[in-house]
CSV table of C-alpha atoms in Angstrom, one decimal:
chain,number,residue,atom,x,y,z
U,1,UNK,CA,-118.4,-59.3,-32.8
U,2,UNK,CA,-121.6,-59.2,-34.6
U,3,UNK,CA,-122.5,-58.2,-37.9
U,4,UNK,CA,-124.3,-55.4,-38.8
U,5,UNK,CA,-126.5,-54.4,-41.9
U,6,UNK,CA,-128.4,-51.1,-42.6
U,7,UNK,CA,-130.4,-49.0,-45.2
U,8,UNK,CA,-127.7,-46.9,-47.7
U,9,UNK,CA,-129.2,-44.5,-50.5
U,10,UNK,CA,-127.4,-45.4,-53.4
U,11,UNK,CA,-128.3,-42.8,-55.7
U,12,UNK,CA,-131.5,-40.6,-57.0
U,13,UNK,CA,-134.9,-43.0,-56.3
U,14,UNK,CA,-132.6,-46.0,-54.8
U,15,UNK,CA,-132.2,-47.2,-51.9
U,16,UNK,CA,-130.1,-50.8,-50.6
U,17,UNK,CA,-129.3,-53.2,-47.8
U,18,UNK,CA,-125.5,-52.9,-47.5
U,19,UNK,CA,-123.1,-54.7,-45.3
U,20,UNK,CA,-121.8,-52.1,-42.6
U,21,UNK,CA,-119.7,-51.9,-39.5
U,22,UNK,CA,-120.5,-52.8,-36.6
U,23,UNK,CA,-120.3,-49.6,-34.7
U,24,UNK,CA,-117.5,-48.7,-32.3
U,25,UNK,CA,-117.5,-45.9,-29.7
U,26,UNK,CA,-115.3,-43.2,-32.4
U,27,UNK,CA,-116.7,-42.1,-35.4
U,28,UNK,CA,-115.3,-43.8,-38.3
U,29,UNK,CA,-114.9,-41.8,-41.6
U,30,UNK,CA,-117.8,-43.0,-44.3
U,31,UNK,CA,-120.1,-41.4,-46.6
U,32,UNK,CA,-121.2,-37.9,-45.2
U,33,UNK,CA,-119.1,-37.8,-42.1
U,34,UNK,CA,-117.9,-34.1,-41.4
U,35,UNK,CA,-114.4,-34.4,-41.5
U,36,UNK,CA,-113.8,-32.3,-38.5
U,37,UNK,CA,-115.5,-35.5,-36.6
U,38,UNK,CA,-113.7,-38.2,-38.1
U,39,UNK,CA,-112.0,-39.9,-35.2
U,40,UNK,CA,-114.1,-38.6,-32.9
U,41,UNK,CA,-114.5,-40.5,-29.4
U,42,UNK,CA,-117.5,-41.3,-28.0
U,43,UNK,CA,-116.9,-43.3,-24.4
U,44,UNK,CA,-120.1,-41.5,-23.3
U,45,UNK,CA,-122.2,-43.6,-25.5
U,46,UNK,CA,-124.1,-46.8,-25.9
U,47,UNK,CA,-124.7,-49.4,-28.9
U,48,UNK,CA,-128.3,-50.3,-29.5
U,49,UNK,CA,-129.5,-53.4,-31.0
U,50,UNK,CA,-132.2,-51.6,-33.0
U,51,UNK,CA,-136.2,-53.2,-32.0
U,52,UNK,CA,-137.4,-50.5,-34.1
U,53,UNK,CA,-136.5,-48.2,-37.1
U,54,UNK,CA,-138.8,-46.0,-39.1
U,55,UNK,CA,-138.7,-45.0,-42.3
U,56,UNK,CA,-139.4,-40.8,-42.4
U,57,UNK,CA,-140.8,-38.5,-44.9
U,58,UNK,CA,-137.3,-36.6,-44.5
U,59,UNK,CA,-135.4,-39.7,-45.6
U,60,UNK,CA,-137.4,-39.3,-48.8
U,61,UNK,CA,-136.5,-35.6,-49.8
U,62,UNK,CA,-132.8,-37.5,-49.7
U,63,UNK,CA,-133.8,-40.4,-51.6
U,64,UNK,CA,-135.4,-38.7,-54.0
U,65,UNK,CA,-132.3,-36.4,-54.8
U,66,UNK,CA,-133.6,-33.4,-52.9
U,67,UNK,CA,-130.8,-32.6,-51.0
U,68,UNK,CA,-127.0,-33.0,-51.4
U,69,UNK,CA,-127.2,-36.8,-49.2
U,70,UNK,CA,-124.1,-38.3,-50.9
U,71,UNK,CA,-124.4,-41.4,-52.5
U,72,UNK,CA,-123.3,-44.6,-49.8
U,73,UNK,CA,-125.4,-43.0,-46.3
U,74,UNK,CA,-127.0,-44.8,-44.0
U,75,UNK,CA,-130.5,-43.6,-43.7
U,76,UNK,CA,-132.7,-43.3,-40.4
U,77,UNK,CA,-132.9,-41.2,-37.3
U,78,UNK,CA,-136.4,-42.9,-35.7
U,79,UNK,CA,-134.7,-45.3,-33.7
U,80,UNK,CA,-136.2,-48.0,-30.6
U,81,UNK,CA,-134.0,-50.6,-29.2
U,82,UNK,CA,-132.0,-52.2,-26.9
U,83,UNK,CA,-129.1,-51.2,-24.9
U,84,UNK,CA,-126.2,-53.9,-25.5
U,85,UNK,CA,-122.7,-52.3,-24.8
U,86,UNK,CA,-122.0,-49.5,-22.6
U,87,UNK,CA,-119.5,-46.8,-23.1
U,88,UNK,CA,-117.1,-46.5,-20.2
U,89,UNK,CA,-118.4,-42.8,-19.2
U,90,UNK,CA,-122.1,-43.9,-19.0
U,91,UNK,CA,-123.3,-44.2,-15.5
U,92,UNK,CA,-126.9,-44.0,-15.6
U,93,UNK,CA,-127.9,-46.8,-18.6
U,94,UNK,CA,-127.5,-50.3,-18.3
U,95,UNK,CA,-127.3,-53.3,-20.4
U,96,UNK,CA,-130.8,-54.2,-21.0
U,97,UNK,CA,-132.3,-51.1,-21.0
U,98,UNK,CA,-135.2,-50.7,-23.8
U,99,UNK,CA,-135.0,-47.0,-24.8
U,100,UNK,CA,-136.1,-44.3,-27.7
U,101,UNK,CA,-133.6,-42.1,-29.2
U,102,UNK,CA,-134.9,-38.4,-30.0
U,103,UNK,CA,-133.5,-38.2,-33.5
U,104,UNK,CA,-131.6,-35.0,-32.3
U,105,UNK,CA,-128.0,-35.7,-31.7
U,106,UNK,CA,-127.2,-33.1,-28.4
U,107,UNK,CA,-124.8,-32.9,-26.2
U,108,UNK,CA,-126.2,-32.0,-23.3
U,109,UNK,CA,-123.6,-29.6,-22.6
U,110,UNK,CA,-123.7,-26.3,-24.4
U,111,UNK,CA,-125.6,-23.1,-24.2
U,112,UNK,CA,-128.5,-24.4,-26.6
U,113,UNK,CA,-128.7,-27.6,-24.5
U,114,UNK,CA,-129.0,-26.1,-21.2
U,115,UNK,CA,-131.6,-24.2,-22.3
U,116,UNK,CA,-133.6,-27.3,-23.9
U,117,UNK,CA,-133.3,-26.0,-27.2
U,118,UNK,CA,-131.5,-29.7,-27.9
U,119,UNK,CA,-132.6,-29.5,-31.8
U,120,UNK,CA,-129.8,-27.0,-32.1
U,121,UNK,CA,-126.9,-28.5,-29.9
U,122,UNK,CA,-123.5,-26.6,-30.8
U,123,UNK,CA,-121.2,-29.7,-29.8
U,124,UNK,CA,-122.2,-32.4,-32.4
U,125,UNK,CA,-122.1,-31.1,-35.9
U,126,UNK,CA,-118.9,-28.9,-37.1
U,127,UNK,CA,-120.9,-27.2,-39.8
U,128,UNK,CA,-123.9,-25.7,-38.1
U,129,UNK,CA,-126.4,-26.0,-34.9
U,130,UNK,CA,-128.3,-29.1,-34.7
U,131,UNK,CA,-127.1,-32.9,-35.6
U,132,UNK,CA,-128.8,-36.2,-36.4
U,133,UNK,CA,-128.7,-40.0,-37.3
U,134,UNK,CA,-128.0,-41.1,-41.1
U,135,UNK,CA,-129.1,-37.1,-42.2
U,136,UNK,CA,-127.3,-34.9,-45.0
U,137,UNK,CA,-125.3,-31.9,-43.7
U,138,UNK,CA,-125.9,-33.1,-40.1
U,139,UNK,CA,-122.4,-34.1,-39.0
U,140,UNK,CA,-122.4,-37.4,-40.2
U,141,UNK,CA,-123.2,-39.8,-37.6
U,142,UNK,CA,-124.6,-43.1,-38.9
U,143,UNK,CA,-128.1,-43.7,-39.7
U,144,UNK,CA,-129.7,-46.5,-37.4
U,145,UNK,CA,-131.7,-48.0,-40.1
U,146,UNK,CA,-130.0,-50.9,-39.2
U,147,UNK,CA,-129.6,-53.3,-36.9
U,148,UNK,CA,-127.3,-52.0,-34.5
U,149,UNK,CA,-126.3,-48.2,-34.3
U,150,UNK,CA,-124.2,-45.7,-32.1
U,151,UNK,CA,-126.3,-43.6,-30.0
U,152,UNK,CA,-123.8,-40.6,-28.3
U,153,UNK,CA,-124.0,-39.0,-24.9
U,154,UNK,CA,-126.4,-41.6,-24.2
U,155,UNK,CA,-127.6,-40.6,-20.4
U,156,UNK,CA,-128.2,-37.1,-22.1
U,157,UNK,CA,-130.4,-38.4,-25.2
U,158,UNK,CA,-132.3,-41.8,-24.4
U,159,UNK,CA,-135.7,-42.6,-22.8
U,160,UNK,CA,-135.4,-45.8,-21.0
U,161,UNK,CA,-138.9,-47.3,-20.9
U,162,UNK,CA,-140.0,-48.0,-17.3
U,163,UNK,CA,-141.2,-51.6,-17.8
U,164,UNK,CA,-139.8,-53.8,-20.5
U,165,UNK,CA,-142.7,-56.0,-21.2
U,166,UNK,CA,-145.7,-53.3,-21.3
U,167,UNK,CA,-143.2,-51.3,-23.5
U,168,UNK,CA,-143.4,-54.2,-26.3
U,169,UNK,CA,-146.8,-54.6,-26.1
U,170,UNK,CA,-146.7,-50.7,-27.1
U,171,UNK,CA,-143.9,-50.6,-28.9
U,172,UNK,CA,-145.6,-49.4,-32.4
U,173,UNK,CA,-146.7,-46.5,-30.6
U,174,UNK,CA,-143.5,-45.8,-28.2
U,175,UNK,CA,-141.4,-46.0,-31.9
U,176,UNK,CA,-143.2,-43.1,-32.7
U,177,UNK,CA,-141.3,-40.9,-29.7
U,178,UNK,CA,-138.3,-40.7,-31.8
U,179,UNK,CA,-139.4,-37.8,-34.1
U,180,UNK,CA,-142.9,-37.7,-35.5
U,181,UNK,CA,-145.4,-37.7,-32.6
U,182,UNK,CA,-143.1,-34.9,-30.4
U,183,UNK,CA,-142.7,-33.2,-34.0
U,184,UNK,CA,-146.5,-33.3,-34.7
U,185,UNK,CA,-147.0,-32.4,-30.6
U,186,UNK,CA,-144.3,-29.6,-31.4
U,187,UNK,CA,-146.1,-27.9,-34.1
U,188,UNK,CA,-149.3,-28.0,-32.5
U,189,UNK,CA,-147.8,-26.4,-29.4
U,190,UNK,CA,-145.8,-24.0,-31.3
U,191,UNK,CA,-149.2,-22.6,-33.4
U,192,UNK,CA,-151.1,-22.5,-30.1
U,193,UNK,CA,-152.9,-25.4,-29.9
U,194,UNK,CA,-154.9,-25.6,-26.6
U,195,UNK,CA,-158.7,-26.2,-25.9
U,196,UNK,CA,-161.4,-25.4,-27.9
U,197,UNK,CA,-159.1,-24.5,-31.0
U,198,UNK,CA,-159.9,-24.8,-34.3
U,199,UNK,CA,-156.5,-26.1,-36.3
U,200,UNK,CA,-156.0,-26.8,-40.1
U,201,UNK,CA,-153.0,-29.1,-40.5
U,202,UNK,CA,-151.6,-28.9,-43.8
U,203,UNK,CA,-150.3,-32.9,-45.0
U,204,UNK,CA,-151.4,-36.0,-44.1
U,205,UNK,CA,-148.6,-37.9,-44.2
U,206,UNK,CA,-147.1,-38.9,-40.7
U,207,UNK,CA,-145.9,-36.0,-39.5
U,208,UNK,CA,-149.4,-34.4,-40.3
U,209,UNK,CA,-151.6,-37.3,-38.8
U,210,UNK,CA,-149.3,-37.1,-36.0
U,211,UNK,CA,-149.8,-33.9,-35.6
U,212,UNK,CA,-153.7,-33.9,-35.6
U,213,UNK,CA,-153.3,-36.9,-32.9
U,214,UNK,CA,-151.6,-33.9,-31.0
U,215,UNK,CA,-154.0,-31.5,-31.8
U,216,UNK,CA,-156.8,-33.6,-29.8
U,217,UNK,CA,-155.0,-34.6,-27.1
U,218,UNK,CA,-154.1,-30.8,-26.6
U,219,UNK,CA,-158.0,-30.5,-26.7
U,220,UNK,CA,-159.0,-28.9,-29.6
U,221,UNK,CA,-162.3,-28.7,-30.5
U,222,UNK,CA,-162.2,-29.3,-34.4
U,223,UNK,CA,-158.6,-30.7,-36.2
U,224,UNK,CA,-159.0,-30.2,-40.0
U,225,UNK,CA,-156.6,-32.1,-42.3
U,226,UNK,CA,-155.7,-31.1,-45.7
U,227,UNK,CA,-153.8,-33.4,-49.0
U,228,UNK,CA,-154.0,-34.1,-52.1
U,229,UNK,CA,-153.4,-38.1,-51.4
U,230,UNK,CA,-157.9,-39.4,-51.0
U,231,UNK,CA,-155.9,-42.6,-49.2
U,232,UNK,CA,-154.0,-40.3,-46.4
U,233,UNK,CA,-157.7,-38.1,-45.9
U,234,UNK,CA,-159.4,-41.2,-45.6
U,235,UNK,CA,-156.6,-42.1,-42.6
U,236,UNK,CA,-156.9,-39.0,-41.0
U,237,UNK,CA,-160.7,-39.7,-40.9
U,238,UNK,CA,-160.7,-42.8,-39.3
U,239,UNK,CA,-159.8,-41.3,-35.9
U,240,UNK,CA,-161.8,-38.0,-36.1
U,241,UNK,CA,-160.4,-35.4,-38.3
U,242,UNK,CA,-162.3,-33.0,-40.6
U,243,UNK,CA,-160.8,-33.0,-43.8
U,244,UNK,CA,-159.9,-30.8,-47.0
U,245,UNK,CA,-159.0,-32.2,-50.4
U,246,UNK,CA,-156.7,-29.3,-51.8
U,247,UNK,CA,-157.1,-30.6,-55.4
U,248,UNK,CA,-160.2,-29.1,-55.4
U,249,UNK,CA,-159.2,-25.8,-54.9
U,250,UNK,CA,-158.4,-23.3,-52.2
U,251,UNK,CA,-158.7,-25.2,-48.7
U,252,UNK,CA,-160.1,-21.6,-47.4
U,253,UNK,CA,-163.8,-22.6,-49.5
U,254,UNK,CA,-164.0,-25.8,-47.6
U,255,UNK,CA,-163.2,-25.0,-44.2
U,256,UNK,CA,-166.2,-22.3,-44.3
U,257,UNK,CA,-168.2,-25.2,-45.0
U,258,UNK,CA,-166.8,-27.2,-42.1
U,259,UNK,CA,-166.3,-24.1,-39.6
U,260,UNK,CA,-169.3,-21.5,-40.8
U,261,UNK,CA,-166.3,-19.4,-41.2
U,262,UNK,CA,-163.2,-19.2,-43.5
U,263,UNK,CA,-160.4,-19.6,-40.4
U,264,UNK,CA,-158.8,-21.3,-37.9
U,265,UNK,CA,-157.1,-20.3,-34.5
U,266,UNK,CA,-154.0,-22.2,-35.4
U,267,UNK,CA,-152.2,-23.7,-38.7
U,268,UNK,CA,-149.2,-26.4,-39.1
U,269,UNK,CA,-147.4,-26.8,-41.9
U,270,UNK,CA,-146.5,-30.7,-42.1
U,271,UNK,CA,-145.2,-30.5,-46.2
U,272,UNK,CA,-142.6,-28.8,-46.0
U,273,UNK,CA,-140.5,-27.8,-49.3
U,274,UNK,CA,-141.8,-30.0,-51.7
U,275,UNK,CA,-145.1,-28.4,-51.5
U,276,UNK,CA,-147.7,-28.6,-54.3
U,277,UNK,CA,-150.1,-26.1,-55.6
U,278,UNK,CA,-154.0,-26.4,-55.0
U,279,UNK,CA,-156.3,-26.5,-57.0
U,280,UNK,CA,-155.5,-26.9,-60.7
U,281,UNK,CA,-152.0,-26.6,-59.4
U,282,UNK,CA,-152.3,-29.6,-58.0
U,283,UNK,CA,-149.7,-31.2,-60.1
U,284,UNK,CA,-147.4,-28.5,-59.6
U,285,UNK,CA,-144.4,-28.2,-57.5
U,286,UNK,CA,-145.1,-24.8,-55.8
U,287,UNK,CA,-143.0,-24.9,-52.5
U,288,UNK,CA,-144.5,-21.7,-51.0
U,289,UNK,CA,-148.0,-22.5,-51.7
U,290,UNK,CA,-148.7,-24.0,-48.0
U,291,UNK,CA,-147.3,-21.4,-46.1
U,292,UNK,CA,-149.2,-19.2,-47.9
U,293,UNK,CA,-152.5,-20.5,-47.4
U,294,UNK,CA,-152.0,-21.2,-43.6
U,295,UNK,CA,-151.3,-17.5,-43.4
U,296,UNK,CA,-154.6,-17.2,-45.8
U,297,UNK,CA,-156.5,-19.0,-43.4
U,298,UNK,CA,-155.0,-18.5,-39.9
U,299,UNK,CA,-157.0,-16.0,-38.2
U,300,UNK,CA,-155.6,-12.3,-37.9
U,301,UNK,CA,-153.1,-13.4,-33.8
U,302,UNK,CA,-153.0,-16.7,-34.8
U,303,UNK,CA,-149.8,-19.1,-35.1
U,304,UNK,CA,-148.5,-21.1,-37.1
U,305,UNK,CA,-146.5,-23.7,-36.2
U,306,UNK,CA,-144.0,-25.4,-39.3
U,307,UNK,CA,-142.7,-28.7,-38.4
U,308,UNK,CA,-142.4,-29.3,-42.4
U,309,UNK,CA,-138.5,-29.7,-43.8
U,310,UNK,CA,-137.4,-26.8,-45.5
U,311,UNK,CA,-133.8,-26.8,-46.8
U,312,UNK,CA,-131.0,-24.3,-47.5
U,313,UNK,CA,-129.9,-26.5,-50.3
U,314,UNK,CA,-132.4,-28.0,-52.9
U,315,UNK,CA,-131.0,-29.3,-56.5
U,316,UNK,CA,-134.0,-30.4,-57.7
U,317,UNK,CA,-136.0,-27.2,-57.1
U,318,UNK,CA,-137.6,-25.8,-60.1
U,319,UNK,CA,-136.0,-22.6,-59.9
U,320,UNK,CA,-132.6,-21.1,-58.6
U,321,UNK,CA,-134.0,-19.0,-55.9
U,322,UNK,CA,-135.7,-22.7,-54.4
U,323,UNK,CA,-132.5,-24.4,-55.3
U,324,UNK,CA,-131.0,-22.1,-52.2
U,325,UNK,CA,-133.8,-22.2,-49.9
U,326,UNK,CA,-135.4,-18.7,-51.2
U,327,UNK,CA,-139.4,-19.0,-51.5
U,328,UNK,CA,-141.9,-16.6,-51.9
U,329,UNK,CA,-143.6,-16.4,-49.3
U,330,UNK,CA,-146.4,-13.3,-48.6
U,331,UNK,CA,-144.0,-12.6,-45.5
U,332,UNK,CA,-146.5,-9.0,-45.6
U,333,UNK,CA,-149.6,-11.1,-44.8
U,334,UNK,CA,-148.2,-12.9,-41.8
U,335,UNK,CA,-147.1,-9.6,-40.8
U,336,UNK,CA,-150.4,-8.0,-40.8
U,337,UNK,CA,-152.3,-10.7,-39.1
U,338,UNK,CA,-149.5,-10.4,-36.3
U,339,UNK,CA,-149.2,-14.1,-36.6
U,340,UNK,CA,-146.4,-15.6,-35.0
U,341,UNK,CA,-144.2,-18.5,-36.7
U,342,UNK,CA,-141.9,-21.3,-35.5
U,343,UNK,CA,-139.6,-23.2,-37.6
U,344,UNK,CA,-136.7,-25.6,-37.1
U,345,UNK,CA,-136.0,-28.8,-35.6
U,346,UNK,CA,-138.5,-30.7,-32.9
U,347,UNK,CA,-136.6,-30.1,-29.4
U,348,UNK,CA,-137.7,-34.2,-29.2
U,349,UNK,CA,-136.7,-33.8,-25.1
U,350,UNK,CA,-138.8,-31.1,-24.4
U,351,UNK,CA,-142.1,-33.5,-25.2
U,352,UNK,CA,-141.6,-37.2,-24.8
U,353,UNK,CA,-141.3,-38.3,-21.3
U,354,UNK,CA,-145.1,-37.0,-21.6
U,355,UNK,CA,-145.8,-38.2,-24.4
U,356,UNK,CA,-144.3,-41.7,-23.2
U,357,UNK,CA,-146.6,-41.8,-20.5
U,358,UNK,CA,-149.7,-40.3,-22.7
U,359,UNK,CA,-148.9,-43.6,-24.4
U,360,UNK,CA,-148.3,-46.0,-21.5
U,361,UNK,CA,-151.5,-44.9,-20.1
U,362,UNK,CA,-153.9,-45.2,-23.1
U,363,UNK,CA,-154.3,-41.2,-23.5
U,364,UNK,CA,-153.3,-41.7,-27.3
U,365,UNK,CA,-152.8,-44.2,-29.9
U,366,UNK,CA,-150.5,-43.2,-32.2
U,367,UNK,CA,-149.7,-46.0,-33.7
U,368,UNK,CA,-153.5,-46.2,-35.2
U,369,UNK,CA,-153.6,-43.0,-36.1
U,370,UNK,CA,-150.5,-43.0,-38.1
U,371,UNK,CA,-151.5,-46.5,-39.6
U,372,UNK,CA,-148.2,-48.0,-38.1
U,373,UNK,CA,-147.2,-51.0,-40.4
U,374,UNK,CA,-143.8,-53.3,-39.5
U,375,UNK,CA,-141.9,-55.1,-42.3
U,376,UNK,CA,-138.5,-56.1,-42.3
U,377,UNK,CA,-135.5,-54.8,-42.5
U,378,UNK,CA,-134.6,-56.8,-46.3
U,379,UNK,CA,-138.0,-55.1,-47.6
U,380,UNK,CA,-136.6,-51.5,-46.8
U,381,UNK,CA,-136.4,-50.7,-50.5
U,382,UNK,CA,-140.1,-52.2,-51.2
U,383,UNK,CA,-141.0,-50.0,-47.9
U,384,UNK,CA,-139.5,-46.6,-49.8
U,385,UNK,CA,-141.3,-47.1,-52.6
U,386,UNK,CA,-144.6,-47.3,-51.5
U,387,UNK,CA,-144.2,-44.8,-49.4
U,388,UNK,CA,-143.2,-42.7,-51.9
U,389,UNK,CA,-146.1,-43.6,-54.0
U,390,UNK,CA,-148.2,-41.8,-51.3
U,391,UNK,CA,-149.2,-45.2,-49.5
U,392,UNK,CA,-150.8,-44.3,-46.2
U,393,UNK,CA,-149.0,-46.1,-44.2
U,394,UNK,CA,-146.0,-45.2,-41.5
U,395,UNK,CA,-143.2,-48.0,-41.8
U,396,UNK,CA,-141.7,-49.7,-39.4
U,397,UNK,CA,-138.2,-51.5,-40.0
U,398,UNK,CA,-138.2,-54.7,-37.9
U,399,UNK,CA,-134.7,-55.6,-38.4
U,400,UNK,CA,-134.5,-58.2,-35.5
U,401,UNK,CA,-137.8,-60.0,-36.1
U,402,UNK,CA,-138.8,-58.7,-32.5
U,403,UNK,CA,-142.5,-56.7,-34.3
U,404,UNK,CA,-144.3,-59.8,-35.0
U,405,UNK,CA,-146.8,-59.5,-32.3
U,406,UNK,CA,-147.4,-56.0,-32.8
């Protein structure tokens, strides 16, 4: 049997290469593992040697002590690879294959399933709706920063790639079918996105370039990006955006000066809860201040589309009403502008078979856009860091040595 290594958070701002089992198809017990699914059985499931792992913007609220992650799990729900053991009920993937794995965990049997909701299965986590790889509160099952993970009900949740070898010569941009291009797509779709709209996307981090990506391939006619990070604007520029540096104030003055006038059709929130304020509150943790200005500046029927994390559980918040999820958001503002919101989870099914072959067929390159960059799995930690640091890059964990071409 082989060995197996993977990314653990090891407490606040620290994160480690461990030693970890090699999995089996039952979930074993370990650090965050739901105890109603220890023991758990999974002959419907596969074991991927991982080609490619990401490192996500969501791994860092944990890292950083946002969340209640316990100390010891294994990080990462953006997982590529390669199918090497079958589970005995699997009839439709093969040994071989080379598939992505949404980082929703669904069952493909429930209510929420059936109706593609798949972001809020009801069979996979015993706490609430909705499960994923190596996340806090999300049942448990092992993160696949590593280099060989469990994927469940695999002929539910994988994509096999149609051709192996034009897959690796794409496979910086097919990584990114995991979770942040269909979460980007999603948020686009979900604000309304469609031709000839004007969208302000709030973050340019990966989720938030991905996003604008999304934005133009839905057609829009202008894609504004706002940060506070000059590095991540100057990314988003590079393939086409507008852009707005929120430092400088309220991003409503300088979209009049991009637009002639002070809205757009559509908004997307890609910050999520560890928002900062604009302005001279640029310093400042404010976690409502994005969904307030996207209401601001998303014209009276328009949507707004969240993709950003926001948490029911916070204990680095700055005050006890965050520290539960509470913000205060000008819910009477949305309400006048009949603007209509979507929150939650990326339904990853719903969106990337297309966005596979958007990708296979030289529609998009996301891998550009997002400023894909591979290191190895040992330089995890170094990867964390500069990410955190605001580094305008998306990381790509090659823990096989299987990247170097790309």
């Amino acid at each position: 049997m082989a060995g197996n290594k993977g990314v653990a958070y090891v407490g606040k701002g620290t994160v480690e290469i461990q030693d970890i089992a090699y999995p089996e198809f039952v979930l074993r017990d370990g650090p965050g593992v739901n105890k109603a699914n220890v023991g758990r059985e999974t002959p419907h499931g596969v074991i991927l040697k991982n080609v490619a792992t990401n490192i996500c913007g969501s791994d860092q609220h944990m890292v950083r002590g946002r969340t209640t992650a316990p100390e010891g799990l294994i990080l990462g729900h953006e997982i590529t690879g390669e199918v090497v053991e079958v589970g005995r009920d699997v009839e439709f993937v093969k040994r071989g294959d080379l598939v992505s794995v949404p980082f929703n965990i669904a069952c493909g049997r429930c209510r929420n399933c059936k109706e593609g909701k798949t972001g809020i299965c009801l069979n996979v986590n015993p706490d609430r709706p909705g499960s994923a790889y190596g996340y806090v509160d999300m049942g448990g099952w092992v993160g696949g920063q590593a280099e060989y993970v469990l994927v469940p009900y695999a002929d539910w949740n994988v994509l096999k790639f149609p051709d192996r070898d034009q897959a690796m010569e794409k496979i910086l941009d097919l990584t990114m079918l995991s979770d942040i291009f269909p979460t980007g797509f999603h948020g686009c779709v979900t604000a309304g996105v469609t031709v000839g709209s004007t969208v302000y996307i709030a973050g340019a981090g990966p989720v938030g370039l991905a996003a604008a990506a999304s934005a133009q391939l839905l057609g829009a006619a202008v894609v504004i990006v706002g940060d506070l990070n000059a590095d991540r604007l100057a990314q988003a520029r590079s393939f086409g955006c507008e852009t707005v540096d929120v430092s400088r104030g309220d991003p409503k003055d300088q979209i009049v000066e991009i637009l002639g006038v002070p809205e757009v059709d559509c908004g997307v929130d890609a910050v999520g809860f560890e928002a900062r304020g604009h302005g001279h509150d640029a310093g400042t943790e404010k976690p409502a201040t994005v969904l307030n200005s996207m209401m601001d500046v998303t014209r009276a029927g328009g949507g707004l589309g969240i993709p950003g994390l926001y948490v029911t559980g916070d204990p680095g918040a700055a005050d006890a009403a965050a520290r539960e999820g509470s913000l205060s958001i000008r819910i009477g503002l949305g309400w006048a502008k009949s603007h209509t919101f979507a929150t939650g989870q990326c339904p990853v099914m719903r969106y990337h078979r297309r966005l596979m072959m958007a990708i296979l067929h030289d529609r998009v390159q996301i891998a550009k856009a997002v400023n894909a960059t591979p290191i190895a799995l040992a330089d995890a930690p170094r990867g964390y860091q500069e990410f955190d640091s605001g580094a305008a890059r998306k990381y790509v964990l090659d823990p096989h040595g299987l990247l170097s071409h790309a």
